[in-house]
C-alpha cells in the first residue's frame, strides 16, 4: 500500500477534471488532491482509481464516483468541527474526505463484511471517525443527534423521517432519492417543522436497504 508521486499527480488531474465539471469549492478539491483513493479499492482496480468512475468494492457495493463524492460534499458546506452523520460507509472514501475537512464523522454501514474491512483499513491509515457503526442507517443515530449535516451515499426510495428529525435547525441533509436512478436532494432545516428542499440533478447509486431481518 503505497502512495507515490505518480498517484499524487493523477489526483491533481482528477481534481482538475472535477473542477471543469463544476465543482468549485477549493477545500473539497484540496481534499480530493489529498486522499489516496487507490488505497480504498481492491488492487485489481487500483490502476483506474483516478478515473472519474464508480468501482465495485466488497459485498456487491460500489465506491462512489469522485464527482458524486465532491458534489455531495460541496452541498454539505462543511465547517471544521461540524458533526456529520454518514449513511453508507462503504469503502470509507467519502468518510475520509469529510475527515480531511475536519468534520467529526459518525458513519453507519449495514454490510458486515464492508464494515469490518473498512474498520481495519481506517485503523491502519489513522483515519478516525467519531463513531463507526454496523447497523441500519434508516434509523440514523438518535443518541448522537442533532447533526450539523447528514449525507446518505445510497439511493433511497424516499427520505427517511428519522434522518430529518436528527438534523439541527440550519442543518443540511443530502440524499439521492429514487429507485432506478436518483435525484440528488438537499433539505435545509429552517425550523422545527420547516424544510427547504432543492433538487440538484440525476445520479445513480446502489440502493439504501432497510433492516435485513
Ligand atoms: N460512501 C461509500 C458509498 C458506498 S455505496 C463509498 O464511496 O465507498 C453505499 C453504501 O451504503 C454501501 O456500502 C451499502 O452497503 C450501504 N448501505 C445500504 N443501505 C444501508 C443502510 N440502510 N444503512 C447503512 N448503510 C447502508
PDB file of C-alpha atoms and ligand atoms in Angstrom:
ATOM      1  CA  UNK A   1       0.000   0.000   0.000  1.00  0.00           C
ATOM      2  CA  UNK A   2       1.911   2.949  -1.280  1.00  0.00           C
ATOM      3  CA  UNK A   3       1.117   6.486  -2.196  1.00  0.00           C
ATOM      4  CA  UNK A   4       3.582   7.758  -4.756  1.00  0.00           C
ATOM      5  CA  UNK A   5       4.264  10.970  -6.621  1.00  0.00           C
ATOM      6  CA  UNK A   6       2.610   9.409  -9.638  1.00  0.00           C
ATOM      7  CA  UNK A   7      -0.574   8.825  -7.626  1.00  0.00           C
ATOM      8  CA  UNK A   8      -0.463  12.414  -6.449  1.00  0.00           C
ATOM      9  CA  UNK A   9      -0.084  13.612  -9.998  1.00  0.00           C
ATOM     10  CA  UNK A  10      -3.139  11.589 -11.042  1.00  0.00           C
ATOM     11  CA  UNK A  11      -5.123  13.027  -8.121  1.00  0.00           C
ATOM     12  CA  UNK A  12      -4.258  16.556  -9.208  1.00  0.00           C
ATOM     13  CA  UNK A  13      -5.538  15.711 -12.682  1.00  0.00           C
ATOM     14  CA  UNK A  14      -8.713  14.241 -11.210  1.00  0.00           C
ATOM     15  CA  UNK A  15      -9.295  17.405  -9.180  1.00  0.00           C
ATOM     16  CA  UNK A  16      -8.851  19.468 -12.359  1.00  0.00           C
ATOM     17  CA  UNK A  17     -11.440  17.284 -14.115  1.00  0.00           C
ATOM     18  CA  UNK A  18     -13.907  17.738 -11.236  1.00  0.00           C
ATOM     19  CA  UNK A  19     -13.272  21.467 -11.297  1.00  0.00           C
ATOM     20  CA  UNK A  20     -14.035  21.514 -15.048  1.00  0.00           C
ATOM     21  CA  UNK A  21     -17.257  19.588 -14.325  1.00  0.00           C
ATOM     22  CA  UNK A  22     -18.375  22.360 -11.981  1.00  0.00           C
ATOM     23  CA  UNK A  23     -17.014  21.605  -8.501  1.00  0.00           C
ATOM     24  CA  UNK A  24     -15.807  24.983  -7.251  1.00  0.00           C
ATOM     25  CA  UNK A  25     -15.270  24.569  -3.503  1.00  0.00           C
ATOM     26  CA  UNK A  26     -11.470  24.757  -3.222  1.00  0.00           C
ATOM     27  CA  UNK A  27     -11.427  22.916   0.095  1.00  0.00           C
ATOM     28  CA  UNK A  28     -13.290  19.989  -1.445  1.00  0.00           C
ATOM     29  CA  UNK A  29     -10.880  19.929  -4.398  1.00  0.00           C
ATOM     30  CA  UNK A  30      -7.928  20.054  -1.989  1.00  0.00           C
ATOM     31  CA  UNK A  31      -9.362  17.039  -0.133  1.00  0.00           C
ATOM     32  CA  UNK A  32      -9.651  15.146  -3.458  1.00  0.00           C
ATOM     33  CA  UNK A  33      -5.984  16.017  -4.112  1.00  0.00           C
ATOM     34  CA  UNK A  34      -5.030  14.667  -0.689  1.00  0.00           C
ATOM     35  CA  UNK A  35      -6.951  11.439  -0.061  1.00  0.00           C
ATOM     36  CA  UNK A  36      -5.321   8.410  -1.780  1.00  0.00           C
ATOM     37  CA  UNK A  37      -8.422   6.920  -3.413  1.00  0.00           C
ATOM     38  CA  UNK A  38      -6.448   3.981  -4.841  1.00  0.00           C
ATOM     39  CA  UNK A  39      -5.915   2.639  -1.327  1.00  0.00           C
ATOM     40  CA  UNK A  40      -9.688   2.376  -0.768  1.00  0.00           C
ATOM     41  CA  UNK A  41     -10.101  -0.004  -3.704  1.00  0.00           C
ATOM     42  CA  UNK A  42      -9.243  -3.607  -4.455  1.00  0.00           C
ATOM     43  CA  UNK A  43      -5.811  -3.848  -6.017  1.00  0.00           C
ATOM     44  CA  UNK A  44      -7.325  -5.148  -9.271  1.00  0.00           C
ATOM     45  CA  UNK A  45      -8.967  -1.740  -9.832  1.00  0.00           C
ATOM     46  CA  UNK A  46      -6.122   0.332  -8.439  1.00  0.00           C
ATOM     47  CA  UNK A  47      -4.908   1.369 -11.855  1.00  0.00           C
ATOM     48  CA  UNK A  48      -8.272   3.019 -12.509  1.00  0.00           C
ATOM     49  CA  UNK A  49      -8.588   4.764  -9.148  1.00  0.00           C
ATOM     50  CA  UNK A  50      -8.188   8.259 -10.536  1.00  0.00           C
ATOM     51  CA  UNK A  51     -10.726   7.970 -13.305  1.00  0.00           C
ATOM     52  CA  UNK A  52     -13.964   9.737 -12.526  1.00  0.00           C
ATOM     53  CA  UNK A  53     -15.862   6.460 -12.180  1.00  0.00           C
ATOM     54  CA  UNK A  54     -17.525   4.272  -9.570  1.00  0.00           C
ATOM     55  CA  UNK A  55     -15.959   0.826  -8.997  1.00  0.00           C
ATOM     56  CA  UNK A  56     -17.008  -2.376  -7.243  1.00  0.00           C
ATOM     57  CA  UNK A  57     -15.949  -2.886  -3.623  1.00  0.00           C
ATOM     58  CA  UNK A  58     -16.863  -5.803  -1.332  1.00  0.00           C
ATOM     59  CA  UNK A  59     -20.420  -7.123  -0.742  1.00  0.00           C
ATOM     60  CA  UNK A  60     -21.687  -6.033  -4.192  1.00  0.00           C
ATOM     61  CA  UNK A  61     -21.365  -2.361  -3.309  1.00  0.00           C
ATOM     62  CA  UNK A  62     -19.504   0.436  -5.056  1.00  0.00           C
ATOM     63  CA  UNK A  63     -17.110   3.224  -4.211  1.00  0.00           C
ATOM     64  CA  UNK A  64     -18.940   6.319  -5.421  1.00  0.00           C
ATOM     65  CA  UNK A  65     -17.724   8.240  -8.448  1.00  0.00           C
ATOM     66  CA  UNK A  66     -15.360  11.063  -7.400  1.00  0.00           C
ATOM     67  CA  UNK A  67     -17.631  13.688  -8.987  1.00  0.00           C
ATOM     68  CA  UNK A  68     -20.539  12.412  -6.898  1.00  0.00           C
ATOM     69  CA  UNK A  69     -18.441  12.479  -3.716  1.00  0.00           C
ATOM     70  CA  UNK A  70     -17.279  16.020  -4.469  1.00  0.00           C
ATOM     71  CA  UNK A  71     -20.809  17.152  -5.400  1.00  0.00           C
ATOM     72  CA  UNK A  72     -22.383  15.771  -2.229  1.00  0.00           C
ATOM     73  CA  UNK A  73     -19.560  17.109  -0.068  1.00  0.00           C
ATOM     74  CA  UNK A  74     -19.850  20.570  -1.585  1.00  0.00           C
ATOM     75  CA  UNK A  75     -23.577  20.608  -0.774  1.00  0.00           C
ATOM     76  CA  UNK A  76     -22.836  19.903   2.895  1.00  0.00           C
ATOM     77  CA  UNK A  77     -20.841  23.177   3.218  1.00  0.00           C
ATOM     78  CA  UNK A  78     -18.619  21.502   5.818  1.00  0.00           C
ATOM     79  CA  UNK A  79     -17.090  23.666   8.542  1.00  0.00           C
ATOM     80  CA  UNK A  80     -14.381  22.433  10.936  1.00  0.00           C
ATOM     81  CA  UNK A  81     -15.873  20.509  13.870  1.00  0.00           C
ATOM     82  CA  UNK A  82     -19.236  20.024  12.154  1.00  0.00           C
ATOM     83  CA  UNK A  83     -20.864  16.851  13.423  1.00  0.00           C
ATOM     84  CA  UNK A  84     -21.795  14.870  10.345  1.00  0.00           C
ATOM     85  CA  UNK A  85     -23.778  11.648  10.077  1.00  0.00           C
ATOM     86  CA  UNK A  86     -22.922   9.500   7.063  1.00  0.00           C
ATOM     87  CA  UNK A  87     -25.169   6.635   5.982  1.00  0.00           C
ATOM     88  CA  UNK A  88     -23.282   4.034   3.918  1.00  0.00           C
ATOM     89  CA  UNK A  89     -19.612   3.914   4.956  1.00  0.00           C
ATOM     90  CA  UNK A  90     -18.745   1.553   2.104  1.00  0.00           C
ATOM     91  CA  UNK A  91     -15.053   1.864   1.252  1.00  0.00           C
ATOM     92  CA  UNK A  92     -14.707   4.818   3.608  1.00  0.00           C
ATOM     93  CA  UNK A  93     -13.554   7.199   0.867  1.00  0.00           C
ATOM     94  CA  UNK A  94     -16.348   9.723   1.460  1.00  0.00           C
ATOM     95  CA  UNK A  95     -15.694   9.443   5.216  1.00  0.00           C
ATOM     96  CA  UNK A  96     -12.019  10.254   4.685  1.00  0.00           C
ATOM     97  CA  UNK A  97     -12.899  13.314   2.580  1.00  0.00           C
ATOM     98  CA  UNK A  98     -15.135  14.586   5.407  1.00  0.00           C
ATOM     99  CA  UNK A  99     -12.399  13.922   7.983  1.00  0.00           C
ATOM    100  CA  UNK A 100      -9.931  15.815   5.800  1.00  0.00           C
ATOM    101  CA  UNK A 101     -12.334  18.785   6.028  1.00  0.00           C
ATOM    102  CA  UNK A 102     -12.021  18.483   9.827  1.00  0.00           C
ATOM    103  CA  UNK A 103     -15.544  17.240  10.416  1.00  0.00           C
ATOM    104  CA  UNK A 104     -16.493  14.935  13.251  1.00  0.00           C
ATOM    105  CA  UNK A 105     -17.941  11.978  11.410  1.00  0.00           C
ATOM    106  CA  UNK A 106     -20.424   9.344  12.600  1.00  0.00           C
ATOM    107  CA  UNK A 107     -20.769   6.682   9.949  1.00  0.00           C
ATOM    108  CA  UNK A 108     -23.110   3.695   9.592  1.00  0.00           C
ATOM    109  CA  UNK A 109     -22.749   0.637   7.342  1.00  0.00           C
ATOM    110  CA  UNK A 110     -25.152  -2.278   7.151  1.00  0.00           C
ATOM    111  CA  UNK A 111     -22.962  -4.830   5.342  1.00  0.00           C
ATOM    112  CA  UNK A 112     -20.902  -6.606   7.988  1.00  0.00           C
ATOM    113  CA  UNK A 113     -18.143  -7.590   5.580  1.00  0.00           C
ATOM    114  CA  UNK A 114     -17.594  -3.994   4.482  1.00  0.00           C
ATOM    115  CA  UNK A 115     -17.947  -2.649   7.996  1.00  0.00           C
ATOM    116  CA  UNK A 116     -15.167  -4.939   9.226  1.00  0.00           C
ATOM    117  CA  UNK A 117     -12.907  -4.356   6.262  1.00  0.00           C
ATOM    118  CA  UNK A 118     -13.173  -0.573   6.382  1.00  0.00           C
ATOM    119  CA  UNK A 119     -12.804  -0.542  10.161  1.00  0.00           C
ATOM    120  CA  UNK A 120      -9.445  -2.316   9.870  1.00  0.00           C
ATOM    121  CA  UNK A 121      -8.385  -0.092   6.970  1.00  0.00           C
ATOM    122  CA  UNK A 122      -9.164   3.101   8.942  1.00  0.00           C
ATOM    123  CA  UNK A 123      -7.077   1.908  11.859  1.00  0.00           C
ATOM    124  CA  UNK A 124      -4.177   1.146   9.559  1.00  0.00           C
ATOM    125  CA  UNK A 125      -4.434   4.545   7.863  1.00  0.00           C
ATOM    126  CA  UNK A 126      -5.060   6.541  11.044  1.00  0.00           C
ATOM    127  CA  UNK A 127      -8.470   7.828   9.911  1.00  0.00           C
ATOM    128  CA  UNK A 128     -10.583   8.456  12.994  1.00  0.00           C
ATOM    129  CA  UNK A 129     -14.297   8.905  12.658  1.00  0.00           C
ATOM    130  CA  UNK A 130     -16.006   9.667  15.991  1.00  0.00           C
ATOM    131  CA  UNK A 131     -18.075   6.526  15.624  1.00  0.00           C
ATOM    132  CA  UNK A 132     -18.295   3.717  13.113  1.00  0.00           C
ATOM    133  CA  UNK A 133     -21.429   1.695  13.455  1.00  0.00           C
ATOM    134  CA  UNK A 134     -22.656  -1.566  11.997  1.00  0.00           C
ATOM    135  CA  UNK A 135     -26.385  -1.092  11.629  1.00  0.00           C
ATOM    136  CA  UNK A 136     -29.303   0.284   9.678  1.00  0.00           C
ATOM    137  CA  UNK A 137     -28.839   3.894   8.642  1.00  0.00           C
ATOM    138  CA  UNK A 138     -32.583   4.308   8.035  1.00  0.00           C
ATOM    139  CA  UNK A 139     -32.850   4.879  11.767  1.00  0.00           C
ATOM    140  CA  UNK A 140     -29.994   7.373  11.901  1.00  0.00           C
ATOM    141  CA  UNK A 141     -28.198   7.734  15.224  1.00  0.00           C
ATOM    142  CA  UNK A 142     -30.679   9.271  17.670  1.00  0.00           C
ATOM    143  CA  UNK A 143     -28.285   9.102  20.646  1.00  0.00           C
ATOM    144  CA  UNK A 144     -25.855  11.465  18.874  1.00  0.00           C
ATOM    145  CA  UNK A 145     -28.437  13.755  17.250  1.00  0.00           C
ATOM    146  CA  UNK A 146     -28.829  16.520  16.275  1.00  0.00           C
ATOM    147  CA  UNK A 147     -26.264  16.760  13.461  1.00  0.00           C
ATOM    148  CA  UNK A 148     -24.969  19.745  11.515  1.00  0.00           C
ATOM    149  CA  UNK A 149     -25.407  17.679   8.412  1.00  0.00           C
ATOM    150  CA  UNK A 150     -26.328  14.242   7.181  1.00  0.00           C
ATOM    151  CA  UNK A 151     -25.136  12.567   3.992  1.00  0.00           C
ATOM    152  CA  UNK A 152     -26.694   9.437   2.513  1.00  0.00           C
ATOM    153  CA  UNK A 153     -24.492   7.618  -0.005  1.00  0.00           C
ATOM    154  CA  UNK A 154     -27.057   5.083  -1.251  1.00  0.00           C
ATOM    155  CA  UNK A 155     -30.259   5.658  -3.228  1.00  0.00           C
ATOM    156  CA  UNK A 156     -33.353   5.889  -1.018  1.00  0.00           C
ATOM    157  CA  UNK A 157     -36.908   5.438  -2.333  1.00  0.00           C
ATOM    158  CA  UNK A 158     -37.935   8.267  -0.019  1.00  0.00           C
ATOM    159  CA  UNK A 159     -36.353  10.425   2.647  1.00  0.00           C
ATOM    160  CA  UNK A 160     -36.227   8.555   5.984  1.00  0.00           C
ATOM    161  CA  UNK A 161     -38.205  10.550   8.565  1.00  0.00           C
ATOM    162  CA  UNK A 162     -35.694   9.664  11.306  1.00  0.00           C
ATOM    163  CA  UNK A 163     -32.936  11.448   9.416  1.00  0.00           C
ATOM    164  CA  UNK A 164     -34.955  14.655   9.015  1.00  0.00           C
ATOM    165  CA  UNK A 165     -35.702  14.581  12.736  1.00  0.00           C
ATOM    166  CA  UNK A 166     -31.990  14.284  13.583  1.00  0.00           C
ATOM    167  CA  UNK A 167     -30.946  17.433  11.724  1.00  0.00           C
ATOM    168  CA  UNK A 168     -30.160  20.703  13.554  1.00  0.00           C
ATOM    169  CA  UNK A 169     -32.099  23.809  12.620  1.00  0.00           C
ATOM    170  CA  UNK A 170     -29.925  25.309   9.862  1.00  0.00           C
ATOM    171  CA  UNK A 171     -28.556  21.823   9.136  1.00  0.00           C
ATOM    172  CA  UNK A 172     -28.263  20.189   5.703  1.00  0.00           C
ATOM    173  CA  UNK A 173     -29.329  16.712   4.599  1.00  0.00           C
ATOM    174  CA  UNK A 174     -28.013  15.482   1.241  1.00  0.00           C
ATOM    175  CA  UNK A 175     -29.726  12.367  -0.080  1.00  0.00           C
ATOM    176  CA  UNK A 176     -30.183  10.769  -3.512  1.00  0.00           C
ATOM    177  CA  UNK A 177     -33.881   9.910  -3.855  1.00  0.00           C
ATOM    178  CA  UNK A 178     -35.343   7.475  -6.348  1.00  0.00           C
ATOM    179  CA  UNK A 179     -35.495   3.819  -7.330  1.00  0.00           C
ATOM    180  CA  UNK A 180     -33.777   3.242 -10.660  1.00  0.00           C
ATOM    181  CA  UNK A 181     -31.836   6.481 -10.737  1.00  0.00           C
ATOM    182  CA  UNK A 182     -31.931   9.184  -8.149  1.00  0.00           C
ATOM    183  CA  UNK A 183     -32.408  12.919  -7.851  1.00  0.00           C
ATOM    184  CA  UNK A 184     -29.800  14.462  -5.574  1.00  0.00           C
ATOM    185  CA  UNK A 185     -31.903  16.219  -2.980  1.00  0.00           C
ATOM    186  CA  UNK A 186     -30.822  18.819  -0.435  1.00  0.00           C
ATOM    187  CA  UNK A 187     -33.001  19.568   2.583  1.00  0.00           C
ATOM    188  CA  UNK A 188     -32.149  22.569   4.746  1.00  0.00           C
ATOM    189  CA  UNK A 189     -33.921  22.656   8.085  1.00  0.00           C
ATOM    190  CA  UNK A 190     -35.424  26.116   8.545  1.00  0.00           C
ATOM    191  CA  UNK A 191     -37.172  25.485  11.861  1.00  0.00           C
ATOM    192  CA  UNK A 192     -38.647  22.621  13.877  1.00  0.00           C
ATOM    193  CA  UNK A 193     -41.202  21.911  11.179  1.00  0.00           C
ATOM    194  CA  UNK A 194     -39.970  23.637   8.019  1.00  0.00           C
ATOM    195  CA  UNK A 195     -37.524  22.253   5.467  1.00  0.00           C
ATOM    196  CA  UNK A 196     -36.370  23.916   2.272  1.00  0.00           C
ATOM    197  CA  UNK A 197     -35.970  21.316  -0.477  1.00  0.00           C
ATOM    198  CA  UNK A 198     -33.730  21.607  -3.533  1.00  0.00           C
ATOM    199  CA  UNK A 199     -33.380  19.048  -6.340  1.00  0.00           C
ATOM    200  CA  UNK A 200     -29.969  19.013  -7.964  1.00  0.00           C
ATOM    201  CA  UNK A 201     -29.671  16.589 -10.854  1.00  0.00           C
ATOM    202  CA  UNK A 202     -29.735  12.889 -11.577  1.00  0.00           C
ATOM    203  CA  UNK A 203     -27.282  10.326 -10.233  1.00  0.00           C
ATOM    204  CA  UNK A 204     -27.092   6.568  -9.926  1.00  0.00           C
ATOM    205  CA  UNK A 205     -26.429   4.822  -6.610  1.00  0.00           C
ATOM    206  CA  UNK A 206     -26.674   1.349  -5.123  1.00  0.00           C
ATOM    207  CA  UNK A 207     -29.896   1.074  -3.101  1.00  0.00           C
ATOM    208  CA  UNK A 208     -30.327   2.072   0.527  1.00  0.00           C
ATOM    209  CA  UNK A 209     -31.665  -1.128   2.056  1.00  0.00           C
ATOM    210  CA  UNK A 210     -33.753  -1.438   5.187  1.00  0.00           C
ATOM    211  CA  UNK A 211     -33.091  -3.859   8.011  1.00  0.00           C
ATOM    212  CA  UNK A 212     -32.028  -7.294   6.801  1.00  0.00           C
ATOM    213  CA  UNK A 213     -34.132  -9.101   9.401  1.00  0.00           C
TER     214      UNK A 213
HETATM  215  N1  LIG B   1     -19.536   6.287   0.506  1.00  0.00           N
HETATM  216  C1  LIG B   1     -19.315   4.950   0.020  1.00  0.00           C
HETATM  217  C2  LIG B   1     -20.515   4.528  -0.794  1.00  0.00           C
HETATM  218  C3  LIG B   1     -20.684   3.081  -0.799  1.00  0.00           C
HETATM  219  S1  LIG B   1     -22.145   2.559  -1.664  1.00  0.00           S
HETATM  220  C4  LIG B   1     -18.080   4.866  -0.840  1.00  0.00           C
HETATM  221  O1  LIG B   1     -17.847   5.792  -1.631  1.00  0.00           O
HETATM  222  O2  LIG B   1     -17.370   3.882  -0.769  1.00  0.00           O
HETATM  223  C5  LIG B   1     -23.400   2.730  -0.437  1.00  0.00           C
HETATM  224  C6  LIG B   1     -23.181   2.001   0.847  1.00  0.00           C
HETATM  225  O3  LIG B   1     -24.388   2.118   1.610  1.00  0.00           O
HETATM  226  C7  LIG B   1     -22.930   0.513   0.708  1.00  0.00           C
HETATM  227  O4  LIG B   1     -21.735   0.188   1.375  1.00  0.00           O
HETATM  228  C8  LIG B   1     -24.141  -0.140   1.345  1.00  0.00           C
HETATM  229  O5  LIG B   1     -23.858  -1.370   1.983  1.00  0.00           O
HETATM  230  C9  LIG B   1     -24.566   0.929   2.335  1.00  0.00           C
HETATM  231  N2  LIG B   1     -25.963   0.845   2.787  1.00  0.00           N
HETATM  232  C10 LIG B   1     -27.064   0.478   2.082  1.00  0.00           C
HETATM  233  N3  LIG B   1     -28.161   0.547   2.846  1.00  0.00           N
HETATM  234  C11 LIG B   1     -27.756   0.967   4.078  1.00  0.00           C
HETATM  235  C12 LIG B   1     -28.426   1.220   5.319  1.00  0.00           C
HETATM  236  N4  LIG B   1     -29.750   1.063   5.443  1.00  0.00           N
HETATM  237  N5  LIG B   1     -27.687   1.638   6.372  1.00  0.00           N
HETATM  238  C13 LIG B   1     -26.330   1.808   6.259  1.00  0.00           C
HETATM  239  N6  LIG B   1     -25.645   1.584   5.122  1.00  0.00           N
HETATM  240  C14 LIG B   1     -26.344   1.157   4.050  1.00  0.00           C
END
